[in-house]
Coordinates of C-alpha atoms in Angstrom, one line a residue:
Chain L
M1 CA 9.5 22.1 64.3
K2 CA 8.2 21.8 60.8
K3 CA 5.7 19.0 60.3
I4 CA 5.8 16.9 57.1
L5 CA 3.1 14.5 55.9
I6 CA 4.2 11.7 53.6
I7 CA 1.3 10.3 51.4
D8 CA 2.6 7.2 49.7
D9 CA 1.3 3.7 49.2
E10 CA 4.8 2.1 49.4
E11 CA 5.4 1.4 53.0
K12 CA 9.2 1.0 52.4
I13 CA 9.4 4.4 50.8
R14 CA 7.4 6.0 53.7
A15 CA 9.8 4.3 56.2
A16 CA 12.9 5.5 54.4
Y17 CA 11.8 9.1 54.0
R18 CA 10.4 9.2 57.5
N19 CA 13.8 8.0 58.7
V20 CA 15.9 10.6 56.9
L21 CA 13.5 13.5 57.4
A22 CA 13.3 12.8 61.1
Q23 CA 17.1 12.7 61.2
E24 CA 17.0 16.2 59.6
G25 CA 14.9 17.4 62.5
F26 CA 11.4 17.3 60.9
E27 CA 8.3 15.9 62.5
V28 CA 6.9 13.3 60.1
V29 CA 3.4 11.8 59.8
E30 CA 2.4 9.2 57.2
A31 CA -0.6 8.2 55.2
R32 CA -0.8 5.0 53.1
D33 CA -3.2 6.4 50.5
A34 CA -5.0 9.6 49.4
A35 CA -8.1 9.2 51.6
H36 CA -5.9 8.7 54.8
G37 CA -3.8 11.6 53.6
I38 CA -6.7 14.0 53.4
S39 CA -8.0 13.1 56.8
E40 CA -4.5 13.6 58.3
I41 CA -4.3 17.0 56.7
L42 CA -7.7 18.1 58.0
R43 CA -7.0 16.6 61.4
N44 CA -3.5 18.0 61.9
Q45 CA -3.9 21.6 60.9
D46 CA -0.2 22.2 61.7
I47 CA 1.2 20.3 58.8
N48 CA 3.6 22.5 56.8
L49 CA 4.5 20.3 53.8
V50 CA 2.9 17.3 52.1
L51 CA 5.2 14.9 50.3
L52 CA 2.7 13.6 47.7
D53 CA 2.9 10.4 45.6
I54 CA 0.8 10.4 42.4
K55 CA -0.1 6.8 41.6
M56 CA -1.9 5.2 44.5
P57 CA -4.8 2.9 44.9
G58 CA -8.1 4.8 44.8
M59 CA -7.6 8.5 44.5
N60 CA -4.4 9.8 43.1
G61 CA -2.1 12.6 44.3
G62 CA -3.7 15.1 42.0
N63 CA -7.1 14.6 43.7
V64 CA -5.5 15.1 47.1
K65 CA -4.0 18.5 46.1
D66 CA -7.3 19.6 44.4
L67 CA -9.4 18.7 47.4
V68 CA -7.1 20.1 50.0
G69 CA -6.6 23.2 47.9
R70 CA -10.2 24.2 48.6
F71 CA -9.6 24.6 52.3
D72 CA -7.1 27.4 51.9
L73 CA -4.5 25.9 54.2
P74 CA -1.0 27.2 54.5
L75 CA 0.3 24.0 53.0
K76 CA 3.3 23.4 50.7
F77 CA 3.3 20.4 48.3
I78 CA 6.2 18.5 46.9
V79 CA 5.1 15.8 44.5
S80 CA 7.2 12.7 45.0
S81 CA 6.8 10.0 42.4
V82 CA 8.8 7.7 40.1
Y83 CA 7.3 9.5 37.1
C84 CA 9.8 11.8 35.5
V85 CA 9.4 15.4 36.6
D86 CA 7.9 16.5 33.3
D87 CA 5.1 14.0 33.6
Q88 CA 4.6 14.9 37.3
R89 CA 4.1 18.5 36.3
R90 CA 1.5 17.4 33.8
Y91 CA -0.4 15.1 36.2
V92 CA -0.3 17.4 39.3
P93 CA 0.2 21.0 38.2
G94 CA 1.0 23.8 40.6
A95 CA 3.0 22.0 43.3
D96 CA 5.8 23.8 45.0
D97 CA 8.4 21.3 43.8
Y98 CA 8.6 17.9 42.1
F99 CA 10.8 15.1 43.2
D100 CA 11.7 12.0 41.2
K101 CA 12.1 9.2 43.8
V102 CA 15.1 7.6 42.1
Q103 CA 17.1 10.8 42.7
G104 CA 17.8 9.8 46.3
V105 CA 17.2 11.2 49.7
D106 CA 19.8 14.0 49.5
V107 CA 17.9 15.7 46.7
L108 CA 14.7 15.2 48.6
I109 CA 16.1 16.8 51.8
E110 CA 17.4 19.8 49.8
K111 CA 14.0 20.3 48.1
V112 CA 12.1 19.9 51.4
K113 CA 14.4 22.5 53.1
R114 CA 14.1 24.9 50.2
V115 CA 10.3 24.7 50.0
L116 CA 10.0 25.1 53.8
G117 CA 12.4 28.1 53.7
C118 CA 15.0 26.4 55.8
L119 CA 17.7 27.3 53.2
T120 CA 18.6 30.8 52.5
Chain H
M1 CA 14.3 10.9 -15.1
K2 CA 13.6 7.6 -13.5
F3 CA 12.7 4.8 -16.0
N4 CA 10.1 3.3 -13.6
S5 CA 8.4 6.6 -12.9
I6 CA 4.8 7.2 -14.0
K7 CA 5.9 10.4 -15.6
F8 CA 8.4 8.6 -17.8
K9 CA 5.9 5.9 -18.7
V10 CA 3.1 8.3 -19.6
G11 CA 5.4 10.8 -21.2
N12 CA 7.9 8.7 -23.1
L13 CA 7.0 5.1 -23.1
F14 CA 3.6 5.7 -24.5
T15 CA 5.1 8.0 -27.1
I16 CA 7.6 5.3 -28.2
I17 CA 4.7 2.8 -28.4
L18 CA 2.6 5.3 -30.3
G19 CA 5.5 6.0 -32.7
V20 CA 6.0 2.3 -33.5
I21 CA 2.3 1.9 -34.1
L22 CA 2.1 5.0 -36.3
I23 CA 5.1 3.8 -38.4
L24 CA 3.7 0.4 -38.8
Y25 CA 0.3 1.8 -39.6
S26 CA 1.6 4.3 -42.2
G27 CA 3.7 1.4 -43.7
F28 CA 0.6 -0.7 -44.0
L29 CA -1.3 2.3 -45.5
H30 CA 1.5 2.9 -48.1
L31 CA 1.5 -0.7 -49.1
S32 CA -2.2 -1.1 -49.4
L33 CA -2.6 2.2 -51.2
S34 CA 0.1 1.4 -53.8
Q35 CA -1.5 -2.0 -54.3
Y36 CA -4.9 -0.4 -54.8
L37 CA -3.5 2.3 -57.2
I38 CA -1.6 -0.3 -59.3
N39 CA -4.7 -2.5 -59.5
D40 CA -6.6 0.6 -60.5
L41 CA -4.1 1.4 -63.2
Q42 CA -4.1 -2.2 -64.5
E43 CA -7.9 -2.2 -64.7
E44 CA -7.7 1.1 -66.6
L45 CA -5.2 -0.5 -69.0
S46 CA -7.5 -3.5 -69.4
G47 CA -10.3 -1.1 -70.1
K48 CA -8.2 0.7 -72.7
V49 CA -7.3 -2.5 -74.5
N50 CA -11.0 -3.5 -74.5
E51 CA -11.9 -0.1 -76.0
L52 CA -9.2 -0.5 -78.6
G53 CA -10.6 -3.9 -79.5
N54 CA -14.0 -2.4 -79.9
I55 CA -12.8 0.5 -82.0
I56 CA -10.9 -1.9 -84.3
A57 CA -13.9 -4.1 -84.6
D58 CA -16.2 -1.1 -85.4
E59 CA -13.7 0.3 -87.8
L60 CA -13.2 -3.0 -89.6
A61 CA -17.0 -3.4 -89.9
A62 CA -17.4 0.2 -91.2
S63 CA -14.6 -0.1 -93.8
K64 CA -15.8 -3.5 -95.0
R65 CA -12.2 -4.3 -95.6
D66 CA -10.1 -6.8 -93.8
D67 CA -7.1 -4.6 -93.5
V68 CA -6.1 -4.4 -89.8
Y69 CA -3.0 -2.4 -90.7
A70 CA -5.0 0.3 -92.4
V71 CA -7.5 0.4 -89.5
I72 CA -4.8 0.7 -86.9
Q73 CA -3.0 3.3 -89.0
R74 CA -6.3 5.2 -89.3
I75 CA -7.0 4.9 -85.5
F76 CA -3.6 6.3 -84.6
S77 CA -3.5 8.9 -87.3
F78 CA -6.1 10.6 -85.1
Q79 CA -3.9 10.1 -82.1
Y80 CA -2.6 13.0 -80.1
P81 CA -5.0 15.6 -81.6
P82 CA -4.5 19.1 -80.1
K83 CA -6.4 19.6 -76.9
S84 CA -8.3 22.5 -78.4
S85 CA -9.7 20.3 -81.2
I86 CA -10.9 17.8 -78.6
A87 CA -12.5 20.5 -76.5
A88 CA -14.2 22.0 -79.6
A89 CA -15.6 18.5 -80.6
K90 CA -16.9 17.9 -77.1
K91 CA -18.6 21.3 -77.1
K92 CA -20.2 20.5 -80.4
R93 CA -21.5 17.2 -79.1
T94 CA -23.0 18.7 -75.9
G95 CA -24.6 21.4 -78.1
G96 CA -26.3 18.6 -80.2
E97 CA -24.6 19.6 -83.4
P98 CA -23.6 16.8 -85.9
L99 CA -20.0 15.7 -85.6
S100 CA -17.7 14.9 -88.5
D101 CA -16.0 11.5 -88.5
E102 CA -12.8 13.1 -87.3
E103 CA -14.6 14.9 -84.5
K104 CA -16.3 11.6 -83.5
W105 CA -12.8 10.1 -83.2
F106 CA -11.6 13.0 -81.1
V107 CA -14.4 12.4 -78.6
R108 CA -13.8 8.6 -78.6
F109 CA -10.1 9.1 -78.3
D110 CA -10.5 11.5 -75.6
R111 CA -12.4 8.8 -73.7
L112 CA -9.7 6.4 -74.5
D113 CA -6.9 8.9 -73.8
L114 CA -3.8 7.2 -74.9
S115 CA -1.9 10.5 -75.0
Q116 CA 0.4 9.6 -72.1
D117 CA 0.7 5.9 -72.9
L118 CA 2.8 3.9 -75.2
V119 CA 0.9 1.6 -77.6
A120 CA 2.2 -1.0 -80.0
F121 CA 0.5 -3.6 -82.2
F122 CA 1.9 -6.9 -83.4
E123 CA 0.9 -9.7 -85.7
P124 CA 0.2 -13.0 -84.0
D125 CA 3.7 -14.1 -85.1
G126 CA 5.3 -11.0 -83.4
K127 CA 5.7 -8.9 -86.5
L128 CA 5.3 -5.2 -85.7
I129 CA 2.2 -3.5 -87.0
F130 CA 2.3 -0.2 -85.2
R131 CA 4.9 1.4 -83.0
P132 CA 4.5 4.5 -80.8
P133 CA 5.9 7.7 -82.3
N134 CA 8.4 9.9 -80.5
I135 CA 10.3 7.1 -78.8
S136 CA 13.9 6.2 -79.3
A137 CA 14.9 2.8 -80.6
D138 CA 16.5 2.0 -77.3
D139 CA 13.4 2.8 -75.3
F140 CA 11.2 1.0 -77.9
N141 CA 13.3 -2.1 -77.5
K142 CA 12.9 -2.0 -73.8
F143 CA 9.1 -1.5 -74.3
I144 CA 8.6 -4.5 -76.5
A145 CA 11.2 -6.7 -74.7
G146 CA 8.5 -8.4 -72.7
L147 CA 6.3 -9.5 -75.6
D148 CA 5.4 -13.1 -75.4
I149 CA 3.3 -14.3 -78.3
S150 CA 2.4 -17.6 -76.6
L151 CA 0.3 -15.7 -74.0
H152 CA -3.3 -14.8 -75.0
E153 CA -4.5 -13.6 -71.6
D154 CA -4.1 -10.1 -70.3
T155 CA -0.6 -10.0 -68.8
F156 CA 0.8 -7.2 -66.7
K157 CA 4.4 -6.4 -65.9
E158 CA 6.5 -3.4 -64.9
V159 CA 9.1 -1.9 -67.2
T160 CA 11.4 1.0 -66.9
I161 CA 11.7 3.2 -69.9
N162 CA 13.7 6.4 -69.9
K163 CA 14.0 6.2 -66.1
T164 CA 10.3 6.1 -65.7
E165 CA 8.4 3.1 -64.3
Y166 CA 5.6 1.9 -66.6
R167 CA 2.9 -0.6 -65.9
Q168 CA 2.5 -2.6 -69.1
I169 CA -0.3 -4.8 -70.4
Q170 CA 0.0 -7.4 -73.1
A171 CA -3.3 -8.5 -74.6
A172 CA -4.6 -10.3 -77.6
I173 CA -7.4 -8.5 -79.5
S174 CA -9.6 -10.9 -81.4
L175 CA -10.6 -9.9 -84.9
P176 CA -13.9 -10.8 -86.7
N177 CA -12.4 -13.3 -89.1
G178 CA -11.0 -15.4 -86.2
R179 CA -7.6 -13.8 -86.3
H180 CA -6.0 -11.8 -83.6
V181 CA -3.4 -9.1 -83.0
F182 CA -1.3 -8.5 -79.9
V183 CA -1.3 -5.1 -78.3
L184 CA 1.1 -3.7 -75.7
V185 CA 0.0 -0.7 -73.8
A186 CA 2.2 0.9 -71.1
A187 CA 1.0 3.6 -68.8
S188 CA 3.3 5.6 -66.6
E189 CA 3.3 4.9 -62.9
K190 CA 4.7 8.3 -62.2
P191 CA 1.4 9.9 -60.9
I192 CA 1.0 6.9 -58.5
L193 CA 4.6 7.0 -57.3
D194 CA 4.4 10.8 -56.9
L195 CA 1.2 10.5 -54.8
L196 CA 2.8 7.8 -52.7
R197 CA 6.0 9.8 -52.3
H198 CA 4.0 12.8 -51.3
R199 CA 2.1 10.8 -48.7
Q200 CA 5.3 9.4 -47.4
K201 CA 6.7 12.9 -46.9
L202 CA 3.5 13.9 -45.1
F203 CA 3.9 10.9 -42.8
M204 CA 7.5 11.7 -42.2
V205 CA 6.7 15.2 -41.1
S206 CA 3.4 14.6 -39.3
I207 CA 4.5 11.5 -37.2
P208 CA 7.2 13.4 -35.3
I209 CA 4.8 16.3 -34.8
V210 CA 2.1 13.9 -33.4
L211 CA 4.7 12.2 -31.3
F212 CA 6.0 15.4 -29.9
M213 CA 2.5 16.6 -29.1
T214 CA 1.7 13.2 -27.5
A215 CA 4.8 13.4 -25.4
S216 CA 4.1 17.0 -24.3
L217 CA 0.4 16.2 -23.6
G218 CA 1.4 13.0 -21.8
R219 CA 3.8 14.9 -19.5
L220 CA 1.1 17.5 -18.8
L221 CA -1.4 14.8 -18.1
A222 CA 1.0 12.9 -15.9
N223 CA 1.8 16.1 -14.0
R224 CA -1.9 16.7 -13.5
I225 CA -2.7 13.2 -12.4
L226 CA 0.3 13.1 -10.1
R227 CA -0.4 16.5 -8.5
P228 CA -2.4 14.8 -5.6
V229 CA 0.5 12.4 -5.1
N230 CA 2.9 15.3 -4.7
S231 CA 0.6 16.8 -2.1
I232 CA 0.3 13.4 -0.4
V233 CA 4.1 13.2 -0.3
L234 CA 4.4 16.7 1.2
T235 CA 1.9 15.9 3.9
A236 CA 3.4 12.5 4.5
R237 CA 6.8 14.2 5.1
Q238 CA 5.3 16.2 7.9
I239 CA 4.0 13.2 9.6
T240 CA 6.5 11.8 12.1
S241 CA 6.4 9.8 15.2
R242 CA 6.4 13.1 17.1
D243 CA 3.3 14.4 15.3
L244 CA 0.9 11.8 13.9
S245 CA -2.1 14.1 14.2
K246 CA -1.9 15.3 10.6
R247 CA -4.0 13.6 7.9
L248 CA -3.8 13.6 4.2
G249 CA -6.2 16.0 2.4
K250 CA -8.9 14.6 0.1
K251 CA -9.7 17.8 -1.7
N252 CA -9.5 17.6 -5.5
V253 CA -8.4 14.0 -5.4
D254 CA -9.5 11.5 -7.9
E255 CA -11.5 8.5 -6.9
E256 CA -8.7 6.0 -7.0
M257 CA -6.4 8.4 -5.2
Q258 CA -9.1 8.8 -2.5
E259 CA -9.0 5.2 -1.7
L260 CA -5.2 5.5 -1.4
V261 CA -5.6 8.6 0.8
D262 CA -8.2 6.8 3.0
S263 CA -6.0 3.7 3.4
L264 CA -3.0 5.9 4.3
N265 CA -5.1 7.9 6.7
D266 CA -6.4 4.7 8.4
M267 CA -2.8 3.5 8.6
I268 CA -1.7 6.8 10.2
A269 CA -4.6 6.6 12.7
R270 CA -3.5 3.1 13.6
L271 CA 0.1 4.2 14.0
E272 CA -1.1 7.1 16.2
D273 CA -3.0 4.7 18.4
S274 CA 0.1 2.4 18.5
F275 CA 2.4 5.2 19.4
K276 CA 0.0 6.5 22.1
H277 CA -0.2 2.9 23.4
I278 CA 3.6 2.5 23.4
E279 CA 4.0 5.9 25.1
Q280 CA 1.5 4.9 27.8
F281 CA 3.0 1.5 28.1
S282 CA 6.6 2.7 28.4
S283 CA 5.6 5.2 31.0
Q284 CA 3.9 2.4 32.9
V285 CA 7.0 0.2 32.5
A286 CA 9.2 3.0 33.8
H287 CA 6.9 3.5 36.7
E288 CA 6.8 -0.1 37.7
L289 CA 10.6 -0.5 37.4
K290 CA 11.4 2.8 39.1
T291 CA 9.3 2.0 42.1
P292 CA 11.5 -0.9 43.4
L293 CA 14.6 1.1 42.3
A294 CA 13.4 4.1 44.4
I295 CA 12.9 1.8 47.3
L296 CA 16.3 0.2 46.8
R297 CA 17.9 3.6 46.7
G298 CA 16.0 5.0 49.7
E299 CA 16.7 2.1 51.9
T300 CA 20.3 1.9 50.9
E301 CA 20.9 5.6 51.5
V302 CA 19.1 5.4 54.9
A303 CA 21.3 2.4 55.8
L304 CA 24.5 4.3 54.8
R305 CA 23.7 7.4 56.8
T306 CA 24.4 5.9 60.2
D307 CA 26.6 3.0 61.3
K308 CA 24.6 -0.1 62.1
N309 CA 25.3 -3.6 63.4
V310 CA 25.6 -6.6 61.1
A311 CA 22.0 -7.8 61.8
D312 CA 20.6 -4.4 60.7
Y313 CA 22.7 -4.4 57.5
K314 CA 21.5 -7.9 56.8
A315 CA 17.9 -6.8 57.3
V316 CA 18.4 -4.0 54.8
L317 CA 20.1 -6.3 52.3
K318 CA 17.3 -8.8 52.7
E319 CA 14.8 -6.0 51.9
N320 CA 17.0 -5.0 48.9
M321 CA 16.9 -8.6 47.7
D322 CA 13.1 -8.5 47.6
E323 CA 13.1 -5.4 45.5
I324 CA 15.8 -6.8 43.2
E325 CA 13.7 -9.9 42.7
K326 CA 10.7 -7.7 42.0
I327 CA 12.7 -5.9 39.3
I328 CA 13.9 -9.1 37.8
R329 CA 10.3 -10.5 37.8
I330 CA 8.9 -7.5 36.0
V331 CA 11.7 -7.5 33.3
E332 CA 11.2 -11.2 32.7
D333 CA 7.5 -10.9 32.6
L334 CA 7.7 -8.0 30.1
L335 CA 10.2 -10.0 27.9
L336 CA 7.8 -13.0 28.0
L337 CA 4.9 -10.8 27.0
A338 CA 6.9 -9.3 24.1
K339 CA 7.8 -12.8 23.0
L340 CA 4.3 -14.1 23.3
D341 CA 2.9 -11.2 21.3
Y342 CA 5.6 -10.8 18.6
R343 CA 7.3 -14.2 18.4
P344 CA 4.8 -16.9 19.5
A345 CA 6.8 -19.5 17.5
F346 CA 9.2 -19.7 20.5
L347 CA 6.6 -21.8 22.3
N348 CA 7.3 -25.6 22.3
F349 CA 4.1 -27.3 21.3
E350 CA 3.6 -30.9 22.2
R351 CA 0.8 -33.3 22.9
F352 CA 0.1 -34.1 26.5
D353 CA -2.5 -35.6 28.7
F354 CA -4.4 -32.9 30.6
E355 CA -4.9 -34.7 33.9
E356 CA -1.2 -35.6 34.0
F357 CA -0.4 -32.0 33.3
F358 CA -2.9 -30.4 35.7
T359 CA -2.4 -32.6 38.8
P360 CA 1.0 -31.1 39.8
I361 CA -0.4 -27.6 39.4
F362 CA -3.3 -28.5 41.6
D363 CA -1.0 -30.0 44.2
K364 CA 1.3 -27.0 44.3
T365 CA -1.6 -24.5 44.6
K366 CA -3.1 -26.7 47.3
L367 CA -0.1 -26.0 49.5
L368 CA -0.6 -22.3 48.9
A369 CA -4.3 -22.5 49.7
E370 CA -3.7 -24.5 52.9
E371 CA -1.3 -21.8 54.1
K372 CA -4.2 -19.4 53.9
D373 CA -6.8 -21.9 55.3
I374 CA -8.6 -22.0 52.0
T375 CA -10.2 -25.2 50.7
I376 CA -9.3 -25.9 47.1
S377 CA -11.1 -28.6 45.0
C378 CA -10.7 -29.9 41.5
V379 CA -13.0 -31.8 39.1
M380 CA -11.2 -33.4 36.2
P381 CA -12.8 -34.3 32.9
Q382 CA -14.4 -37.8 32.9
E383 CA -12.4 -39.0 29.9
A384 CA -8.8 -38.5 29.2
V385 CA -8.2 -35.3 27.3
V386 CA -5.1 -34.6 25.1
L387 CA -4.1 -31.0 24.5
N388 CA -1.6 -29.6 22.1
G389 CA 0.4 -26.8 23.6
D390 CA 3.4 -25.6 25.5
P391 CA 3.0 -27.2 29.0
L392 CA 5.6 -24.8 30.6
H393 CA 3.7 -21.7 29.6
L394 CA 0.2 -23.2 30.1
R395 CA 1.3 -24.0 33.6
R396 CA 2.1 -20.4 34.0
L397 CA -1.3 -19.4 32.7
F398 CA -3.1 -21.6 35.2
F399 CA -0.8 -20.9 38.1
N400 CA -1.3 -17.1 37.6
I401 CA -5.1 -17.4 37.7
I402 CA -5.3 -19.9 40.6
H403 CA -2.7 -17.8 42.5
N404 CA -5.0 -14.7 42.1
A405 CA -8.0 -16.8 43.2
I406 CA -6.2 -17.8 46.4
K407 CA -4.9 -14.3 47.0
F408 CA -8.3 -12.7 46.8
T409 CA -10.3 -15.4 48.6
P410 CA -10.5 -14.7 52.4
P411 CA -9.2 -17.3 54.8
G412 CA -11.7 -20.1 55.3
G413 CA -13.1 -19.6 51.8
K414 CA -13.1 -21.9 48.9
V415 CA -11.5 -22.1 45.4
S416 CA -13.0 -24.5 43.0
L417 CA -11.4 -25.8 39.8
A418 CA -13.3 -27.7 37.2
A419 CA -12.3 -29.0 33.8
M420 CA -14.9 -30.0 31.2
A421 CA -14.3 -31.3 27.7
G422 CA -16.7 -29.9 25.2
H423 CA -17.1 -30.7 21.5
D424 CA -13.8 -29.1 20.4
H425 CA -12.7 -27.1 23.4
L426 CA -11.6 -27.9 26.9
R427 CA -13.0 -25.4 29.4
I428 CA -11.3 -25.0 32.8
S429 CA -13.0 -22.8 35.3
I430 CA -11.4 -21.3 38.4
A431 CA -13.9 -19.9 40.8
D432 CA -13.0 -17.9 43.9
E433 CA -14.8 -16.4 46.8
G434 CA -13.0 -13.1 46.7
P435 CA -14.5 -9.6 46.7
G436 CA -15.5 -9.8 43.1
I437 CA -14.4 -7.3 40.4
P438 CA -16.5 -4.2 39.8
E439 CA -18.1 -4.3 36.3
E440 CA -16.3 -1.2 35.1
Y441 CA -12.9 -2.8 35.7
L442 CA -13.7 -6.0 33.8
P443 CA -12.7 -4.7 30.4
C444 CA -9.2 -3.6 31.6
L445 CA -8.6 -6.7 33.7
F446 CA -6.1 -8.1 31.2
T447 CA -4.4 -4.8 30.5
R448 CA -0.8 -4.6 31.4
F449 CA 0.0 -3.3 34.8
F450 CA -3.7 -2.9 35.6
Q451 CA -4.7 -3.6 39.2
V452 CA -8.2 -3.3 40.6
P453 CA -8.0 -0.3 43.0
N454 CA -8.8 -0.4 46.7
R455 CA -7.9 -4.0 47.2
E456 CA -6.6 -4.5 50.7
E457 CA -3.9 -7.0 49.9
D458 CA -1.1 -4.4 49.9
S459 CA 1.5 -6.8 51.1
Q460 CA 0.9 -9.2 48.2
K461 CA 0.6 -6.6 45.5
G462 CA 1.7 -8.2 42.2
S463 CA 3.2 -6.6 39.2
G464 CA -0.1 -6.3 37.3
L465 CA 1.2 -8.5 34.5
G466 CA 0.0 -12.0 35.7
L467 CA -3.4 -11.9 33.9
S468 CA -1.8 -10.2 30.8
I469 CA 0.6 -13.1 30.5
A470 CA -2.2 -15.6 31.1
Q471 CA -4.2 -14.1 28.3
S472 CA -1.2 -13.9 25.9
V473 CA -0.5 -17.6 26.5
A474 CA -4.1 -18.4 25.9
K475 CA -4.1 -16.4 22.7
A476 CA -0.9 -18.1 21.5
H477 CA -2.8 -21.4 21.9
Q478 CA -5.9 -20.1 20.1
G479 CA -7.7 -20.1 23.4
V480 CA -9.6 -17.5 25.3
I481 CA -10.1 -16.4 29.0
E482 CA -13.5 -15.2 30.1
V483 CA -14.4 -13.7 33.4
Q484 CA -17.7 -13.5 35.3
S485 CA -17.8 -11.7 38.5
C486 CA -20.3 -10.9 41.2
L487 CA -19.4 -8.3 43.8
H488 CA -18.9 -9.7 47.3
K489 CA -19.4 -13.2 46.1
G490 CA -16.5 -14.0 43.9
S491 CA -15.2 -14.3 40.3
V492 CA -15.0 -17.2 37.8
F493 CA -12.2 -17.3 35.3
T494 CA -12.9 -19.7 32.4
V495 CA -10.0 -20.8 30.2
S496 CA -11.0 -22.4 26.9
L497 CA -8.4 -24.3 25.0
P498 CA -8.9 -26.0 21.6
L499 CA -8.6 -29.8 21.8
S500 CA -6.0 -31.3 19.5

């Protein structure tokens, strides 16, 4: 079972995504900010994908990706923010995919599956 | 060509003005020159009459006879000698050789030079003594038509004889025995008129040439002066809201133009700042509005994926209501900020008593504080204070700041309000016992959507517009908000409002 970490400061967003991703058969863990997210990643070495918000109190999503990138983990990143995708690419370059949160959960599920290789 | 263009003005308008000036000036020159030349001719005529008088007097004295007729006849019998004879006599005189009587007359007459003039003598009663030879009776009559024997002073007039203009002098020549004769001398004005005509022609040719040259030079000059303007226009065309990074060049630009270029560059820099600010701001607005929308969508989609009972749907709808309210609040706050910044006239100013105004705010915030077990106190000014302002929006200002103070003060803490009337300002301080604001965040505290990071009050996260609104309201009232903060001890917000 693929394991997904949602790093997002909006509890309601985390709840909604956890809900749908769990329904799709993924194991989901959550972190409410960047610092918690990093410690989750380092503690659970089996995380396959990080759903990463950009604007959060304290460190932002870009910091998380930069920091975690140094550990050479087999991790995929989908940036998930309300910024438009162009801006997301500018703020956090090099992620596997970008998701505008207003696009809805169906788009999210499709992107998650594609990045994790569940779609052919 | 546009009539209000600099090129037109320099090239044509100046030429027209110069043309008018030149025409007026040449007219003036013509008049004054002809006046001068006529006066000169008249003086010459007076001189000739004088000399004639002298010759007659000398001749009468020499002949020892009192025969004016004979003398005048004698004088004019020498008239019009051949030029060669005069030249020979003059040569003899310069050589120091003795001159014959006739030769003396030649020299004297040469000085007098009546060869081109008409001369006539009259008795005091108008009887003709001598008339010019080689002149028709008709012309002679025209010549003497102006004789007036009642006039003894030199008198000038213009006569036309044989289609030629003459300047004529009538004078009385006194004789030794107390008698007098009248003399009429007329000199042709032709040389003067020819000179004037010649000059007129010169002007008529030279003025258009000068004007043409002025117009051409003016156009060249205007083009040269305006060259930097063209380059400014070219650069300015390349500056759009998409690319405000370009600046106007100052190379080879005159001093006055440099000022213009500097001002324009300053303006573009300000525009660039504004556009950057707007871009940043709209991105923030989009972020703040899209966050509740994303939550709305996520929750709704999750709810629609599986069938639920009524209570669960209600719970989702209630959550949705919260987000909808959040969106409405952000939109209304943004509209209010826009109005405060760009149309402050919408505020309804009135005079009101501060204590009457502030007590309900205090009471309301007291309820909020009690919910969190926070003690809130208030010190009112000792004397009644009257403010001039919009109570509705000032209430919003104070409520926002006090609400923040309560929000960040831990349970069991204290929030103290105090109002003090100064000389011309009323200062209201709101002190909390919150975590304090790190110094580096103080400058951005009133920036739209700014929130101090790492605050624990996630559940009560505001929109980040409350303090911006408070500051805009204060500014609209010519007031200020100052902040002092001490980490782990608390913050003091002081609102200063001018007293009416």
